[in-house]
mmCIF file of C-alpha atoms in Angstrom:
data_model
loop_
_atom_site.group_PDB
_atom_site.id
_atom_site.type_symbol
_atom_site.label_atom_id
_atom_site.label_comp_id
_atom_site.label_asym_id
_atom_site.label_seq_id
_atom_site.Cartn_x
_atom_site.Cartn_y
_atom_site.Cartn_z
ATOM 1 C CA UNK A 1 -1.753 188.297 57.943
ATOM 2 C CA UNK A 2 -3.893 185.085 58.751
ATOM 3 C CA UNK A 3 -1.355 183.381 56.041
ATOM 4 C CA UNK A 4 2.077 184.539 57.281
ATOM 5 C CA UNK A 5 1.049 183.521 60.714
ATOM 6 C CA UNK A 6 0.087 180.120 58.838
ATOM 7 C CA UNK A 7 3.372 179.818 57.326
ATOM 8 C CA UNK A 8 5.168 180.796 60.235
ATOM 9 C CA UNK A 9 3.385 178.238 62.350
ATOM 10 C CA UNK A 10 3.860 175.624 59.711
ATOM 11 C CA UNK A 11 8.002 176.850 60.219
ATOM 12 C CA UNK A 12 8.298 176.159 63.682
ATOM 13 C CA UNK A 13 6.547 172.566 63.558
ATOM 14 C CA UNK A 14 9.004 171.294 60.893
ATOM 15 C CA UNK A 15 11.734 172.801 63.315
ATOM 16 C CA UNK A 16 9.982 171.161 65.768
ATOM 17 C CA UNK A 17 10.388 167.943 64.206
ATOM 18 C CA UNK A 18 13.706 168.257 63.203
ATOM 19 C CA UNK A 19 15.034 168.787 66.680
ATOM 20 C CA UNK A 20 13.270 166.053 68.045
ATOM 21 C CA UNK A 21 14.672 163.510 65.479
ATOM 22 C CA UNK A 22 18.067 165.262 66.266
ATOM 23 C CA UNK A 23 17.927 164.153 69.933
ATOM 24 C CA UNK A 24 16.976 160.879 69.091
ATOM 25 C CA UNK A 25 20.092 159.885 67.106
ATOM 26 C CA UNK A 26 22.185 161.022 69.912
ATOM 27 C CA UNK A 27 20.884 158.529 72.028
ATOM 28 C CA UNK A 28 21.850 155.863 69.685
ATOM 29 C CA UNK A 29 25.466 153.769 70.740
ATOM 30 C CA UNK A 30 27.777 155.760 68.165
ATOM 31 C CA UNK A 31 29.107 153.646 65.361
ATOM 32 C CA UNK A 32 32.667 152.285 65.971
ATOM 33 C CA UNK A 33 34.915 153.631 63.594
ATOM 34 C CA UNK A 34 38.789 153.144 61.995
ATOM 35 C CA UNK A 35 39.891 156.323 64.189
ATOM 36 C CA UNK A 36 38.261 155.491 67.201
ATOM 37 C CA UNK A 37 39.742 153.285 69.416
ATOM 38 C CA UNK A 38 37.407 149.734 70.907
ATOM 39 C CA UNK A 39 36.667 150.772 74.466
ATOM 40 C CA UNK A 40 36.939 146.968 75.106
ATOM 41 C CA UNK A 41 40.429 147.057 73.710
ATOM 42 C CA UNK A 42 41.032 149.998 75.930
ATOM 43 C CA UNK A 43 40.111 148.779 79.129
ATOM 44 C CA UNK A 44 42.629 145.285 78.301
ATOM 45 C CA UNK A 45 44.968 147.430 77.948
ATOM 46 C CA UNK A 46 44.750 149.852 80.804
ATOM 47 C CA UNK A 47 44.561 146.355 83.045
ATOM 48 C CA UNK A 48 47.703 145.327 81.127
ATOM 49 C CA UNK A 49 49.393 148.436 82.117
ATOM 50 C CA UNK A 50 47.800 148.419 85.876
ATOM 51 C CA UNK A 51 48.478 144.713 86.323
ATOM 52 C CA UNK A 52 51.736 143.556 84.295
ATOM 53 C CA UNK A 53 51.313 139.639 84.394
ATOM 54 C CA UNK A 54 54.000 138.217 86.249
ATOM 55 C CA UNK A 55 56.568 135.727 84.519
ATOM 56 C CA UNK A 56 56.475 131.939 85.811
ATOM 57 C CA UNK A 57 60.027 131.294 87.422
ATOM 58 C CA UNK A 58 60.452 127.478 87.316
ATOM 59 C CA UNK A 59 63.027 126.926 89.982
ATOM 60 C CA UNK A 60 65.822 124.540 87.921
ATOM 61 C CA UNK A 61 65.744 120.782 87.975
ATOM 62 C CA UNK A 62 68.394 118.674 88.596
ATOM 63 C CA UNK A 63 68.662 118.091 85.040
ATOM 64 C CA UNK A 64 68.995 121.474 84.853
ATOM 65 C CA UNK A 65 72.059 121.897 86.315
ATOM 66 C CA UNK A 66 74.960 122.998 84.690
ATOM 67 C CA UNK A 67 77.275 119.229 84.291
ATOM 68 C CA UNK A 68 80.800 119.708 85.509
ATOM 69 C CA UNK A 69 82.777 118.032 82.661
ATOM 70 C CA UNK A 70 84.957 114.947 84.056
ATOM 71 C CA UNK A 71 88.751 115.874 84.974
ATOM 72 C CA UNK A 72 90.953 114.784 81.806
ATOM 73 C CA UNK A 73 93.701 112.265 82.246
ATOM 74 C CA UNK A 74 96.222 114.980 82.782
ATOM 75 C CA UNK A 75 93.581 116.434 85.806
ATOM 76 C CA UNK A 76 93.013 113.305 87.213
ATOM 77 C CA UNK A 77 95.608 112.633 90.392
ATOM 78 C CA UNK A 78 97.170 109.300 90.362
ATOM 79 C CA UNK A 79 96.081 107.361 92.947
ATOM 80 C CA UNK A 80 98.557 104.937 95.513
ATOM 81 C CA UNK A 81 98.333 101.915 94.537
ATOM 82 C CA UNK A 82 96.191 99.085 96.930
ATOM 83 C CA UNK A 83 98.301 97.596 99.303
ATOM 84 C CA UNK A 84 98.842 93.510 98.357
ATOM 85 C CA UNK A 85 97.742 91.189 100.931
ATOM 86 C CA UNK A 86 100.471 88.524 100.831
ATOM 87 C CA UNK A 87 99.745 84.821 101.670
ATOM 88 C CA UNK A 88 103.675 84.658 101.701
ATOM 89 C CA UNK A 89 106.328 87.438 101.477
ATOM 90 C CA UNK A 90 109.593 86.440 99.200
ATOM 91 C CA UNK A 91 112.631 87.322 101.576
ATOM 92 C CA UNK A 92 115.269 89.249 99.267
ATOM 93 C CA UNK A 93 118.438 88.224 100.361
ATOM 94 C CA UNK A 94 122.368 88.853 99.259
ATOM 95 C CA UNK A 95 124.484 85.943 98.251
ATOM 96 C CA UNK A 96 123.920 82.430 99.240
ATOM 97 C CA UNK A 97 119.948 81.837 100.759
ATOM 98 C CA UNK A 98 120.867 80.826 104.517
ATOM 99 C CA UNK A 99 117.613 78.536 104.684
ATOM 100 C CA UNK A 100 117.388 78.786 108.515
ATOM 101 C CA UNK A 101 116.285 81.818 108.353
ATOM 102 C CA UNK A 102 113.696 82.103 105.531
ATOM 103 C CA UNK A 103 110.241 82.056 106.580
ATOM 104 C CA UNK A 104 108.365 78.291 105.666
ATOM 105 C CA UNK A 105 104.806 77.780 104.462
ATOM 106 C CA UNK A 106 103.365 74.329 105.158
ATOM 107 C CA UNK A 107 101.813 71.868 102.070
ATOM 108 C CA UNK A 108 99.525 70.117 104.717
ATOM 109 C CA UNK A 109 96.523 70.299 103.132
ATOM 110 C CA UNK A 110 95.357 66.961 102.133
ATOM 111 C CA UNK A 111 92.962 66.397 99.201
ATOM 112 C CA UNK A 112 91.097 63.649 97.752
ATOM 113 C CA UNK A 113 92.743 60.880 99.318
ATOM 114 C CA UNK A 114 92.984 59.598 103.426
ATOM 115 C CA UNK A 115 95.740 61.209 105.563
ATOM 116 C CA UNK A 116 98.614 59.344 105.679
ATOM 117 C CA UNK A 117 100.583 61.507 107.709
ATOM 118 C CA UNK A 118 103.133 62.976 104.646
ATOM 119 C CA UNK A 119 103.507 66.514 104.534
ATOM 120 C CA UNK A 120 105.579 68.964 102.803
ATOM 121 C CA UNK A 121 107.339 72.700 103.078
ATOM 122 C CA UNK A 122 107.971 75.490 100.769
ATOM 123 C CA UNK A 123 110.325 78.342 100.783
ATOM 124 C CA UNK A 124 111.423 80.916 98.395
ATOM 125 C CA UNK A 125 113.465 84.037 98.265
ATOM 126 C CA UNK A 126 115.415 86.087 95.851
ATOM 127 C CA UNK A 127 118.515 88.061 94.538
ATOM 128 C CA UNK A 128 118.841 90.667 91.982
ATOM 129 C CA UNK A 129 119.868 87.683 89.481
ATOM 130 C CA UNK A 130 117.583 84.534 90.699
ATOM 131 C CA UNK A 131 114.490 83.196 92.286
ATOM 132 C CA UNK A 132 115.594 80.359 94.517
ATOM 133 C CA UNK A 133 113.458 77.604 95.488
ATOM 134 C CA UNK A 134 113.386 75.331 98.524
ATOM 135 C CA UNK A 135 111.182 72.288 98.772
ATOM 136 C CA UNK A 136 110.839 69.605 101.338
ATOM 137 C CA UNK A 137 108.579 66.401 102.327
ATOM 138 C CA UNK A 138 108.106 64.344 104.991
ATOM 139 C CA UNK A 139 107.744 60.391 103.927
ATOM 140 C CA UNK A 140 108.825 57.243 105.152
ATOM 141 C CA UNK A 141 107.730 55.346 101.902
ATOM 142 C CA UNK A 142 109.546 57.266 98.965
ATOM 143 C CA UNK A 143 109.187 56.094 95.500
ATOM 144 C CA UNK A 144 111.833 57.515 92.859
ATOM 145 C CA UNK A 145 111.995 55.219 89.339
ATOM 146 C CA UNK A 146 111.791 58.437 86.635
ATOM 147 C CA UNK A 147 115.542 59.700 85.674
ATOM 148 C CA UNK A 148 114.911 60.921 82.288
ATOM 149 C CA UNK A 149 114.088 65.199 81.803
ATOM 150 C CA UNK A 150 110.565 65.636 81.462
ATOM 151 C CA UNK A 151 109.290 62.033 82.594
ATOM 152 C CA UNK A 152 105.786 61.786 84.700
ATOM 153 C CA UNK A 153 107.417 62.992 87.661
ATOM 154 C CA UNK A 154 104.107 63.007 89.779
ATOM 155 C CA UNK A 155 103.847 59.016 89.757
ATOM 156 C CA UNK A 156 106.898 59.247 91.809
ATOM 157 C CA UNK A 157 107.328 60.717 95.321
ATOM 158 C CA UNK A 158 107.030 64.441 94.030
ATOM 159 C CA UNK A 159 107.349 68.129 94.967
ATOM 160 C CA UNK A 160 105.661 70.808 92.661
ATOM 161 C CA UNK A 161 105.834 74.201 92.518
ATOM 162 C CA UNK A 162 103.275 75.998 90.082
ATOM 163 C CA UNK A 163 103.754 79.699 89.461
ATOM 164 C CA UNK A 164 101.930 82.730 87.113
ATOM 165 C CA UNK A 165 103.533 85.948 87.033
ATOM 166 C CA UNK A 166 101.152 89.192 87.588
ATOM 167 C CA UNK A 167 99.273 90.099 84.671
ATOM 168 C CA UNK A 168 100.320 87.097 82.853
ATOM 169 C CA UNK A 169 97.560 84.683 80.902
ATOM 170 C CA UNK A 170 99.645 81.162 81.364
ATOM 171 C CA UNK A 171 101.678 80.176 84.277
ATOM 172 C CA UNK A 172 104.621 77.363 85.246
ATOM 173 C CA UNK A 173 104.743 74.226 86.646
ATOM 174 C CA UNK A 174 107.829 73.012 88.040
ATOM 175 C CA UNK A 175 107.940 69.168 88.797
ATOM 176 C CA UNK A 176 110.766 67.537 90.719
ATOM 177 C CA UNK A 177 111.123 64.115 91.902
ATOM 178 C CA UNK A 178 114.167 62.495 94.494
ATOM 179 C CA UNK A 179 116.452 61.913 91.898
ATOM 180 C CA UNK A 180 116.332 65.349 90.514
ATOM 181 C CA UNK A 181 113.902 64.732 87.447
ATOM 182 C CA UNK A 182 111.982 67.510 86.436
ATOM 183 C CA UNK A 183 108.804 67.982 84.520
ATOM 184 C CA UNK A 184 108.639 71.883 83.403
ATOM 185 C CA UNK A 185 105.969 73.015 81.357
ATOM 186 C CA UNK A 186 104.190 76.432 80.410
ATOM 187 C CA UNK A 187 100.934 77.255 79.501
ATOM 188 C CA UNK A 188 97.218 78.113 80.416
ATOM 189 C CA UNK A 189 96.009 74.689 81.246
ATOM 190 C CA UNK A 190 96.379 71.651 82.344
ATOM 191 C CA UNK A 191 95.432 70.259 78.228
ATOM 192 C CA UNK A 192 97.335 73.696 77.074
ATOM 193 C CA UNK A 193 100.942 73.179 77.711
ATOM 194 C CA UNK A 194 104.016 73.003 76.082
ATOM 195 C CA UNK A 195 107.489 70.980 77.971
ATOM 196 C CA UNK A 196 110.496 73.616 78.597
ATOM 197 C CA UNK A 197 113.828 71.869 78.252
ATOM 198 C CA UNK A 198 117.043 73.808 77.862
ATOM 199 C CA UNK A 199 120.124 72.856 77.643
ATOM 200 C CA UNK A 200 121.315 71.411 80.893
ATOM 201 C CA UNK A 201 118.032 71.895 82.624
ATOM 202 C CA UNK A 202 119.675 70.698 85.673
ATOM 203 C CA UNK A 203 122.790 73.086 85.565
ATOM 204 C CA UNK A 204 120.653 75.795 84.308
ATOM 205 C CA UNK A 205 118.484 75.826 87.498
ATOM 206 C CA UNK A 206 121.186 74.447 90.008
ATOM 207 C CA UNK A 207 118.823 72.104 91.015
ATOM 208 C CA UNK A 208 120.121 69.879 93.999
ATOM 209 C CA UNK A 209 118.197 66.959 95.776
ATOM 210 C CA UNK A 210 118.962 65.217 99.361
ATOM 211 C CA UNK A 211 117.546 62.347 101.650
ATOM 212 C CA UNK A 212 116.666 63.520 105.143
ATOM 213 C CA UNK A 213 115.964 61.585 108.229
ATOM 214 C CA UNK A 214 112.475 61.882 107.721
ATOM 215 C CA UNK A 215 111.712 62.069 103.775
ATOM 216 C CA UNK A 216 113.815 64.225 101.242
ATOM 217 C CA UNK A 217 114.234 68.065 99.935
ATOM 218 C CA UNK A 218 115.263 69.657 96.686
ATOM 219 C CA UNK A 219 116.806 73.245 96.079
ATOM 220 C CA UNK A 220 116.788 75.089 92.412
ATOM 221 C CA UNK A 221 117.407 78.899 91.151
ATOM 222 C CA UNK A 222 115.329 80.304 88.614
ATOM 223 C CA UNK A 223 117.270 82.548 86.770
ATOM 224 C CA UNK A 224 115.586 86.212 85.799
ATOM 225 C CA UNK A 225 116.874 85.776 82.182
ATOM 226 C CA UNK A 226 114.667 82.947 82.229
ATOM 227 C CA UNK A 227 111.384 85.116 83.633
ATOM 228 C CA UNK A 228 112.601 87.669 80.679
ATOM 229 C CA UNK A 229 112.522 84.921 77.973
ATOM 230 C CA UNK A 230 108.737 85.057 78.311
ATOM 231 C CA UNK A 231 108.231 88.335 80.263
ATOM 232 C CA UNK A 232 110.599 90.951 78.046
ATOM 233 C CA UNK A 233 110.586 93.204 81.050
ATOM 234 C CA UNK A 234 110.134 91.112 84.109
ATOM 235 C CA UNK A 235 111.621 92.403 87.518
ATOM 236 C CA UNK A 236 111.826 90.525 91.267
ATOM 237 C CA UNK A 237 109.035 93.308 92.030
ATOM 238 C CA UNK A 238 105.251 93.059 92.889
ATOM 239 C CA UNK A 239 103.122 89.788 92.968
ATOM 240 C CA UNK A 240 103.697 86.619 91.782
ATOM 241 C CA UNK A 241 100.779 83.940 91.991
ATOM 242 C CA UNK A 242 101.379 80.310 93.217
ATOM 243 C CA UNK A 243 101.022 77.441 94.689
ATOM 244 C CA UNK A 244 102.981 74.464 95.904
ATOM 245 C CA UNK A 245 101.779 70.491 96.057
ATOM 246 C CA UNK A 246 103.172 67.144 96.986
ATOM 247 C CA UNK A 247 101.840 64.420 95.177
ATOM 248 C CA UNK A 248 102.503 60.351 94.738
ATOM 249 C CA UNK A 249 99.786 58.468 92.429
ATOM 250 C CA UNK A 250 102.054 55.685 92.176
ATOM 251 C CA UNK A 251 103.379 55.696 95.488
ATOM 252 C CA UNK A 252 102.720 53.049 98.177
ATOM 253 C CA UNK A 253 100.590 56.000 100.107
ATOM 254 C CA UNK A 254 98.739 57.334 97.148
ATOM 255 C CA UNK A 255 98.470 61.278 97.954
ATOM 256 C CA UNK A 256 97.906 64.615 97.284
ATOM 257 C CA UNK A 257 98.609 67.887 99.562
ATOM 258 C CA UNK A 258 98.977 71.510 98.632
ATOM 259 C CA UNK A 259 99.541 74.999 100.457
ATOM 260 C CA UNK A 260 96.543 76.370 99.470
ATOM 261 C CA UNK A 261 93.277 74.650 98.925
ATOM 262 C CA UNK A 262 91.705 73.439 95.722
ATOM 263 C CA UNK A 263 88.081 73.051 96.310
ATOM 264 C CA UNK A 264 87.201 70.299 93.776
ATOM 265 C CA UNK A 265 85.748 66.987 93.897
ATOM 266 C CA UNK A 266 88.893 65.211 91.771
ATOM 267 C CA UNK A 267 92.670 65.588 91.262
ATOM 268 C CA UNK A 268 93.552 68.608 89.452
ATOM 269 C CA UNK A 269 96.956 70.920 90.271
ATOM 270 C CA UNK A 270 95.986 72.478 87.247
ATOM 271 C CA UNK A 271 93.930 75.390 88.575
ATOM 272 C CA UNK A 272 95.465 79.198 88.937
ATOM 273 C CA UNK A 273 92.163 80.203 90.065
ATOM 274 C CA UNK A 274 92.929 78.738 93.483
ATOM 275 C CA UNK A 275 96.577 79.968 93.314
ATOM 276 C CA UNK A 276 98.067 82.035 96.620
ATOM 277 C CA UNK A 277 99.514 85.590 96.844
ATOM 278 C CA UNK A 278 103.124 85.536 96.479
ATOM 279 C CA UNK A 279 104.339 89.071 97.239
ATOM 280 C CA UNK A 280 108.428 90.362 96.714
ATOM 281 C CA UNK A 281 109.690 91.937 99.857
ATOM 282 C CA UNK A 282 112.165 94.797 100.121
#
C-alpha cells in the first residue's frame, strides 16, 4: 500500500510539473505565422480605412490654362483701314484744271543758302486719265541757257517736282526749267537713276511754260498710262509721296527751297525719307 501511494504521489508531481511548464509557454508572445495576420499591419490599415489621406488639389497655374488657339485668317475680321493724314489733298476734277480754285502749297522753305527772297508754289490735281501739275516761282533774276531734253536743268532757274508712288522702292524726279527743258529720271537714289525720254517728252506731258510779272510758272499732265508703264496696276487712288523744290546753283541768287524740309547739313533733293503725304481726294 506504502508503494501505490508512492507511485501515485510520484503521478501527481510529474502532473504537477507538466502544468506548470504548460502555463509558462502561454505567457510567451505567440510566434507570428503565414496565416496570421501582423497586428502592426492591421492597425495601418484600420487608420487607412478610419483616416483616408486626402488628395493634394494644386489649384492650376497660368500655364495651366487651357490656350485658346489664334483665330485663322478666315476668323480674323478685317480691320478699316488707318485714316491717311494728308500734308496735301489732290483735288479730282472733270475736264480742264481751273487753277483758281485748286488749293496751293508754298516751297518757302529755304535751305543751305541766305534768303534771297525767291519762293515758289505747287499745285496738283487729277482726272480719271492724268495727273496734272502746276508749278510757279517768284524771281526777279531768272537764268534759262539749257534747251536740250534731259540737260542739268537745276543750274538754271528751276522747278522740281519729286514723286514715289505708295509701296513703291524708287520714285521720280521731274525737272523743268523756263524754257520748258526737262530732266526726268527714275530710280532709288540720287547715284541710282536712269533718264526717261519718250518720244515727244514735251507733247507727251503737255508741258507749257510762261513769264509772270513776278518770276515764271510751268504746267504738265502726267498721263496714267505712264504711272502703269512702271506700276502694271496703278490707279489715281490712295497716297502718293512727294515733294516739290526750287533750285538755281548757277543762278545770280544761288538757292535752294522746298515744301517740306530736308534736315541735312548739304544740298541733296535726293531724299524720299523726308518726302510729304500726298493723298487723292474723292
Amino acid at each position: 500500500m506504502f508503494r501505490s501511494m508512492n507511485r501515485i504521489c510520484k503521478y501527481l508531481l510529474c502532473l504537477t510539473v507538466l502544468a506548470a511548464a504548460l502555463c509558462a509557454t502561454g505567457c510567451d508572445e505567440a510566434p507570428v505565422s503565414a496565416e496570421q495576420p501582423d497586428p502592426t499591419e492591421a492597425v495601418t490599415q484600420a487608420e487607412t480605412v478610419t483616416e483616408p489621406a486626402q488628395e493634394e488639389t494644386t489649384p492650376p497655374t497660368e500655364a495651366e490654362e487651357p490656350e485658346t488657339a489664334p483665330p485663322t485668317e478666315a476668323q480674323e475680321e478685317t480691320a478699316p483701314p488707318e485714316p491717311v493724314e494728308a500734308d496735301y489733298v489732290i483735288t479730282k476734277v472733270s475736264g480742264e484744271p481751273d487753277w483758281d480754285s485748286i488749293p496751293a502749297v508754298p516751297i518757302d522753305q529755304v535751305l543751305w543758302t541766305d534768303d534771297f527772297g525767291i519762293r515758289g508754289a505747287a499745285q496738283l490735281c487729277y482726272d480719271s486719265e492724268h495727273l496734272y501739275v502746276h508749278l510757279s516761282a517768284v524771281e526777279s533774276d531768272i537764268r534759262a541757257e539749257n534747251t536740250e531734253p534731259l540737260a542739268p536743268v537745276y543750274q538754271d532757274s528751276c522747278l522740281e517736282f519729286f514723286f514715289q508712288p505708295e509701296g513703291a522702292d524708287k520714285y521720280f524726279n521731274i525737272e523743268m526749267n523756263p524754257n520748258g527743258c526737262v530732266c526726268m529720271e527714275y530710280g532709288p537714289a540720287k547715284t541710282d537713276r536712269f533718264a526717261l525720254v519718250r518720244g515727244n517728252i514735251v507733247e507727251y506731258f503737255n508741258i507749257r511754260t510762261d513769264r509772270t510779272a513776278d518770276g515764271w510758272e510751268a504746267f504738265y499732265d502726267i498721263p496714267l498710262d505712264y504711272f502703269r508703264y512702271f506700276f502694271p496696276d496703278y490707279e489715281f487712288t490712295g497716297v502718293l509721296y512727294g515733294n516739290f523744290y526750287k533750285c538755281g546753283n548757277l543762278c545770280t541768287n544761288k538757292h535752294f527751297l522746298a515744301w517740306k524740309p530736308i534736315d541735312l547739313a548739304s544740298p541733296d533733293f535726293h531724299r524720299p525719307e523726308f518726302f510729304g503725304t500726298l493723298v487723292y481726294g474723292e
